[in-house]
mmCIF file of C-alpha atoms in Angstrom:
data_model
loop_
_atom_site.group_PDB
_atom_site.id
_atom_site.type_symbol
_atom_site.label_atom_id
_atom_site.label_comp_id
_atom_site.label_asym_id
_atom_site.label_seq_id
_atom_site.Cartn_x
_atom_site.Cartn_y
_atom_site.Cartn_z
ATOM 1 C CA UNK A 256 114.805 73.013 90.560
ATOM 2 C CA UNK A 257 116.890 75.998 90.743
ATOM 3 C CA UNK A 258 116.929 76.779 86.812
ATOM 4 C CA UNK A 259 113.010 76.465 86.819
ATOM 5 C CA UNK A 260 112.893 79.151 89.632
ATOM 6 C CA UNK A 261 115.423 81.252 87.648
ATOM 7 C CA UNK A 262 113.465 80.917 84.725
ATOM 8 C CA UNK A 263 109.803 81.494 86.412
ATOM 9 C CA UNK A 264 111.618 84.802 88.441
ATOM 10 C CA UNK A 265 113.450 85.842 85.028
ATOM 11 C CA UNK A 266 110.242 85.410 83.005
ATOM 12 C CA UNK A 267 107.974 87.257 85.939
ATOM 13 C CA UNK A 268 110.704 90.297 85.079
ATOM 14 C CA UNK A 269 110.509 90.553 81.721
ATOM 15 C CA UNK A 270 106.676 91.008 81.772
ATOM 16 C CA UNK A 271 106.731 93.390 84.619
ATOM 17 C CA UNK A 272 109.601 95.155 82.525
ATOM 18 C CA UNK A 273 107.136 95.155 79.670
ATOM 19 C CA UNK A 274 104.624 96.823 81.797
ATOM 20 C CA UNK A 275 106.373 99.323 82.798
ATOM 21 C CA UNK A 276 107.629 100.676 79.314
ATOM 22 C CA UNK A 277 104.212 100.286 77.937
ATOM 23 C CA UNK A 278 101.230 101.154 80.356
ATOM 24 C CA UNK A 279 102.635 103.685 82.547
ATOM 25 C CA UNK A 280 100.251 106.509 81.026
ATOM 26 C CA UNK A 281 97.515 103.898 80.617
ATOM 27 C CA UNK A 282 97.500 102.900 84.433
ATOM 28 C CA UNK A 283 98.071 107.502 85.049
ATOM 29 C CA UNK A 284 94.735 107.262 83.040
ATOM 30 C CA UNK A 285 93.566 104.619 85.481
ATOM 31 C CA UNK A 286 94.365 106.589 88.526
ATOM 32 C CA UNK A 287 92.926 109.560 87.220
ATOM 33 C CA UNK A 288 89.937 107.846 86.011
ATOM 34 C CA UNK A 289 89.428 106.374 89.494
ATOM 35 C CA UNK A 290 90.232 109.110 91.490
ATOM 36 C CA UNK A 291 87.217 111.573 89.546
ATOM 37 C CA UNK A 292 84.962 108.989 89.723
ATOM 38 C CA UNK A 293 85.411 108.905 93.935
ATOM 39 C CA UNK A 294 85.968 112.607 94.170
ATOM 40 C CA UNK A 295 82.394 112.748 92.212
ATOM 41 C CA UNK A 296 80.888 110.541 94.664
ATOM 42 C CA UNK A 297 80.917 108.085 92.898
ATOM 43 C CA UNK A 298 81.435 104.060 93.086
ATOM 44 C CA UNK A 299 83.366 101.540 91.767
ATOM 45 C CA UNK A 300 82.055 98.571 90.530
ATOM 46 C CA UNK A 301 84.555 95.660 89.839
ATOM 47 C CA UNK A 302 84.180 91.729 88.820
ATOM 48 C CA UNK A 303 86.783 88.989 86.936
ATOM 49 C CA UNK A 304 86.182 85.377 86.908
ATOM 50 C CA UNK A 305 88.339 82.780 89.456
ATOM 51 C CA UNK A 306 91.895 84.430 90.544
ATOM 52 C CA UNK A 307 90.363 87.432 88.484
ATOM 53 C CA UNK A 308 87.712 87.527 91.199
ATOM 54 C CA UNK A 309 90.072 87.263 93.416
ATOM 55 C CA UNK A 310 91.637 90.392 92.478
ATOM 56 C CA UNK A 311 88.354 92.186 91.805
ATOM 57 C CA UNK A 312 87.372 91.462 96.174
ATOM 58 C CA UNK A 313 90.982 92.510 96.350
ATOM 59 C CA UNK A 314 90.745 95.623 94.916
ATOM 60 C CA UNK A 315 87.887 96.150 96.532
ATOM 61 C CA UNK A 316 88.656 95.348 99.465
ATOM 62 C CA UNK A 317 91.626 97.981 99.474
ATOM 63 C CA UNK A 318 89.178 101.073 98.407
ATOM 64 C CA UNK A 319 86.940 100.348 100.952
ATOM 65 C CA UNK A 320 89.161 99.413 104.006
ATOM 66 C CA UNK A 321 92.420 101.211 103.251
ATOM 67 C CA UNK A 322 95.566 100.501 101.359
ATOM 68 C CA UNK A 323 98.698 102.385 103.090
ATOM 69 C CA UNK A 324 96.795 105.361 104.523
ATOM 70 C CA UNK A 325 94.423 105.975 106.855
ATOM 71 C CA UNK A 326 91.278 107.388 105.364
ATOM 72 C CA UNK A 327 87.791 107.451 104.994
ATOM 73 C CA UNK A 328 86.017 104.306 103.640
ATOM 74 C CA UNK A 329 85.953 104.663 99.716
ATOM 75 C CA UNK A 330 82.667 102.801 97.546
ATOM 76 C CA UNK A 331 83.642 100.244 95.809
ATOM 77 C CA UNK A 332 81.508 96.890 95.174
ATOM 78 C CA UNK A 333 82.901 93.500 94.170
ATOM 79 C CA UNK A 334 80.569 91.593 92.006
ATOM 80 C CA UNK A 335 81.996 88.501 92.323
ATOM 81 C CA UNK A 336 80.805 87.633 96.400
ATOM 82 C CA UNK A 337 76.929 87.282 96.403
ATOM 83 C CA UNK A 338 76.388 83.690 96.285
ATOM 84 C CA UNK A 339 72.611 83.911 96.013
ATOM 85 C CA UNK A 340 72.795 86.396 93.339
ATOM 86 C CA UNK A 341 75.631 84.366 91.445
ATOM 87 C CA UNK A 342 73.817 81.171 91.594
ATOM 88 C CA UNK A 343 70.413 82.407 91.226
ATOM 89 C CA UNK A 344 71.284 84.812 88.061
ATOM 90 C CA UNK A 345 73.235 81.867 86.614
ATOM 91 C CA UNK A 346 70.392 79.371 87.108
ATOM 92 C CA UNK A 347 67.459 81.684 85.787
ATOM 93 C CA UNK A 348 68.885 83.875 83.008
ATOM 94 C CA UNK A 349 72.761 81.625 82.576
ATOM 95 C CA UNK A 350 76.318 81.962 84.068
ATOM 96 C CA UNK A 351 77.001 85.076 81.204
ATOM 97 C CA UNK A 352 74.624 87.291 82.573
ATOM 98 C CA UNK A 353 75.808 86.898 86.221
ATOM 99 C CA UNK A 354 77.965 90.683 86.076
ATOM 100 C CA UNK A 355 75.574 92.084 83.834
ATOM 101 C CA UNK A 356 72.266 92.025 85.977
ATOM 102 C CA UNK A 357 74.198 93.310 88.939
ATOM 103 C CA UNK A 358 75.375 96.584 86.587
ATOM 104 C CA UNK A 359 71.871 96.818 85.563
ATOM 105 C CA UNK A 360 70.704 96.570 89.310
ATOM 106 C CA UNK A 361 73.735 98.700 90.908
ATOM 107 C CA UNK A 362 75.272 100.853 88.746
ATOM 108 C CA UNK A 363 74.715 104.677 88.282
ATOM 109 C CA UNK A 364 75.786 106.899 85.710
ATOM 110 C CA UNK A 365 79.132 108.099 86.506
ATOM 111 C CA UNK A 366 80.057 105.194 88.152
ATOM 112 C CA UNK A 367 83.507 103.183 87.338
ATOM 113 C CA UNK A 368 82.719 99.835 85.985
ATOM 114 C CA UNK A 369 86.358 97.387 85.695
ATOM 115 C CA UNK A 370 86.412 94.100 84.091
ATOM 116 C CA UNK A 371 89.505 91.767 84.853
ATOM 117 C CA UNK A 372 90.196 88.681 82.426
ATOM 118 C CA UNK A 373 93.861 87.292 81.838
ATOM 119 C CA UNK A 374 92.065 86.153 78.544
ATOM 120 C CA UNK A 375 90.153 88.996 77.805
ATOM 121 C CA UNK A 376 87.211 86.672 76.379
ATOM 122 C CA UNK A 377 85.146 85.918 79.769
ATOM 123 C CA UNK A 378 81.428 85.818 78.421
ATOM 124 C CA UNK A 379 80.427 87.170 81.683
ATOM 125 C CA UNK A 380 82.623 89.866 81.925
ATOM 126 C CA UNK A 381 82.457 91.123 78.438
ATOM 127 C CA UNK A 382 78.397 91.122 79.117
ATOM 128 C CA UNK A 383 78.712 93.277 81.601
ATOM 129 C CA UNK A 384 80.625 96.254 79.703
ATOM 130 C CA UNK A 385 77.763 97.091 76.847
ATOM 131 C CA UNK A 386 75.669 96.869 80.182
ATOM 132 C CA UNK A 387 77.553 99.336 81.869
ATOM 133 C CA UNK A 388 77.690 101.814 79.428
ATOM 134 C CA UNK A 389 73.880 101.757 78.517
ATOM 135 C CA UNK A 390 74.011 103.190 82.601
ATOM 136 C CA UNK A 391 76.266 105.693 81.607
ATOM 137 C CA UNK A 392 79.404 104.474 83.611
ATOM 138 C CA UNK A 393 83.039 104.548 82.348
ATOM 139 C CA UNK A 394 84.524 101.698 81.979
ATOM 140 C CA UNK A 395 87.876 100.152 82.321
ATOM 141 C CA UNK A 396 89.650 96.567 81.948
ATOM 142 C CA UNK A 397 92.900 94.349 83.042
ATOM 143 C CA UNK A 398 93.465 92.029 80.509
ATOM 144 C CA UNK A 399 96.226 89.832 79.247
ATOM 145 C CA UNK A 400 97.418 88.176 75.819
ATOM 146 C CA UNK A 401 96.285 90.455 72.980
ATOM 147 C CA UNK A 402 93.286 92.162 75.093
ATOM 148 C CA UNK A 403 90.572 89.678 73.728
ATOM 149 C CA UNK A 404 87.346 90.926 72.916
ATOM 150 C CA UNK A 405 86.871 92.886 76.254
ATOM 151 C CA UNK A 406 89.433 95.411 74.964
ATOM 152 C CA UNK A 407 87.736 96.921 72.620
ATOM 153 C CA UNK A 408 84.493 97.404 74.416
ATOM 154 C CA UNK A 409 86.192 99.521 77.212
ATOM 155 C CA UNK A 410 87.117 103.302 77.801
ATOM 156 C CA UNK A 411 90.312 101.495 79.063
ATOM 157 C CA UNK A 412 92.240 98.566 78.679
ATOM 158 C CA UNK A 413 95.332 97.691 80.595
ATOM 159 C CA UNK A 414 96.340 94.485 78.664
ATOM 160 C CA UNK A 415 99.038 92.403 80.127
ATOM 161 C CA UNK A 416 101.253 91.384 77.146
ATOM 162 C CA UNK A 417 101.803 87.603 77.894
ATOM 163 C CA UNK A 418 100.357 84.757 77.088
ATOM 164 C CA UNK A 419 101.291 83.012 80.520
ATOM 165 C CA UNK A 420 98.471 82.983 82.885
ATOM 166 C CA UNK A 421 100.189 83.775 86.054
ATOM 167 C CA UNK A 422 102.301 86.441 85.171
ATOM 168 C CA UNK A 423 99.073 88.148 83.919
ATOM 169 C CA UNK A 424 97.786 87.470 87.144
ATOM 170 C CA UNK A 425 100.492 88.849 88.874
ATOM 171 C CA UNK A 426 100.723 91.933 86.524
ATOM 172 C CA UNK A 427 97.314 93.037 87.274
ATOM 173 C CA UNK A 428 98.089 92.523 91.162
ATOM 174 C CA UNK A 429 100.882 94.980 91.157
ATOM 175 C CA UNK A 430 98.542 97.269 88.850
ATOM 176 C CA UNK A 431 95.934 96.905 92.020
ATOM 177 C CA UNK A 432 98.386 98.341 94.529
ATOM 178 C CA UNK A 433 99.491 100.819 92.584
ATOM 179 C CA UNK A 434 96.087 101.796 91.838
ATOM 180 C CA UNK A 435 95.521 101.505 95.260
ATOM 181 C CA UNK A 436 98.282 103.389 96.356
ATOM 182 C CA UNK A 437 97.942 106.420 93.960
ATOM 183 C CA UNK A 438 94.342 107.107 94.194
ATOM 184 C CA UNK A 439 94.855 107.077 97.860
ATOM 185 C CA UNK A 440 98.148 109.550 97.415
ATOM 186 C CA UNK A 441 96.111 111.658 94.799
ATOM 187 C CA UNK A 442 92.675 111.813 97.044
ATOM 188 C CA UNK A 443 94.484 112.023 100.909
ATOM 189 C CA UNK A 444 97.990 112.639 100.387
#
């Protein structure tokens, strides 16, 4: 038991160690993407698919409440928590288009559109982003293995590099409170 912990923990590292030496100036670019978008007026729009909608209501969740600071409320929009718009989207036009209608319906130019996939292929996702920028909003992705297709459809892609699903997962979390955390430092600080 103890050498799979140790090797889980060890593994975890070495991704996180990876981040660090090679998206440090892509999640600065992030930040700063982020933070004009707000100071604009702005929203952000954000969706993934399972623990990647997860994260998306998480990140919300942290722009609009607060992460470390107090502050005023911040827009930001998960797509991922209408249940009548999720199920009746997916049962009238199909499952891909259930991101893509809501950027059609909610987005405005200017606005911050982010994708998260650990696979970087989600059909739904990857709709969403040609949406997005026919409204005129930057966009931006977390991603994982070699970026997928998502990657190059984006103004920016943070991709993961691992193939193993949960330390994607729990790269992109620690992007989200950094995120979180400098874009409140940046805007309040």
């Amino acid at each position: 038991m103890q050498d799979k912990i140790h090797k889980y923990l060890t593994g975890h590292i070495r991704v996180m160690e990876q981040v660090a030496g090679s998206l440090d100036t892509a999640i600065a670019a992030a930040v700063a993407q982020t933070v004009t978008t707000l100071r604009r007026g702005n929203k952000v729009l954000v969706m993934g698919n399972g623990g990647s909608a997860a994260d998306a209501q998480h990140l919300a969740a942290e722009l609009v409440g607060r992460f470390l600071l107090e502050r005023k409320a911040l827009p930001a929009v998960a797509l991922t928590t209408d249940s009548s718009i999720l199920t009746a989207v997916g049962n009238d036009y199909g499952f891909d288009q259930v991101f893509s209608r809501q950027v059609e319906a909610l987005a405005a130019p200017g606005d911050l559109v982010i994708g998260i996939s650990t696979s970087g292929h989600a059909a739904h996702v990857h709709r969403a982003l040609p949406a997005a920028a026919d409204q005129r909003c930057n966009t931006l992705a977390l991603l994982g293995r070699d970026g997928g297709t998502i990657a190059g459809l984006v103004d920016l892609a943070l991709v993961i590099p691992s193939q193993h699903t949960p330390f994607i997962q729990e790269a992109h979390a620690t992007i989200i409170h950094l995120l979180c955390d400098l874009v409140e430092q940046e805007m309040f600080g």
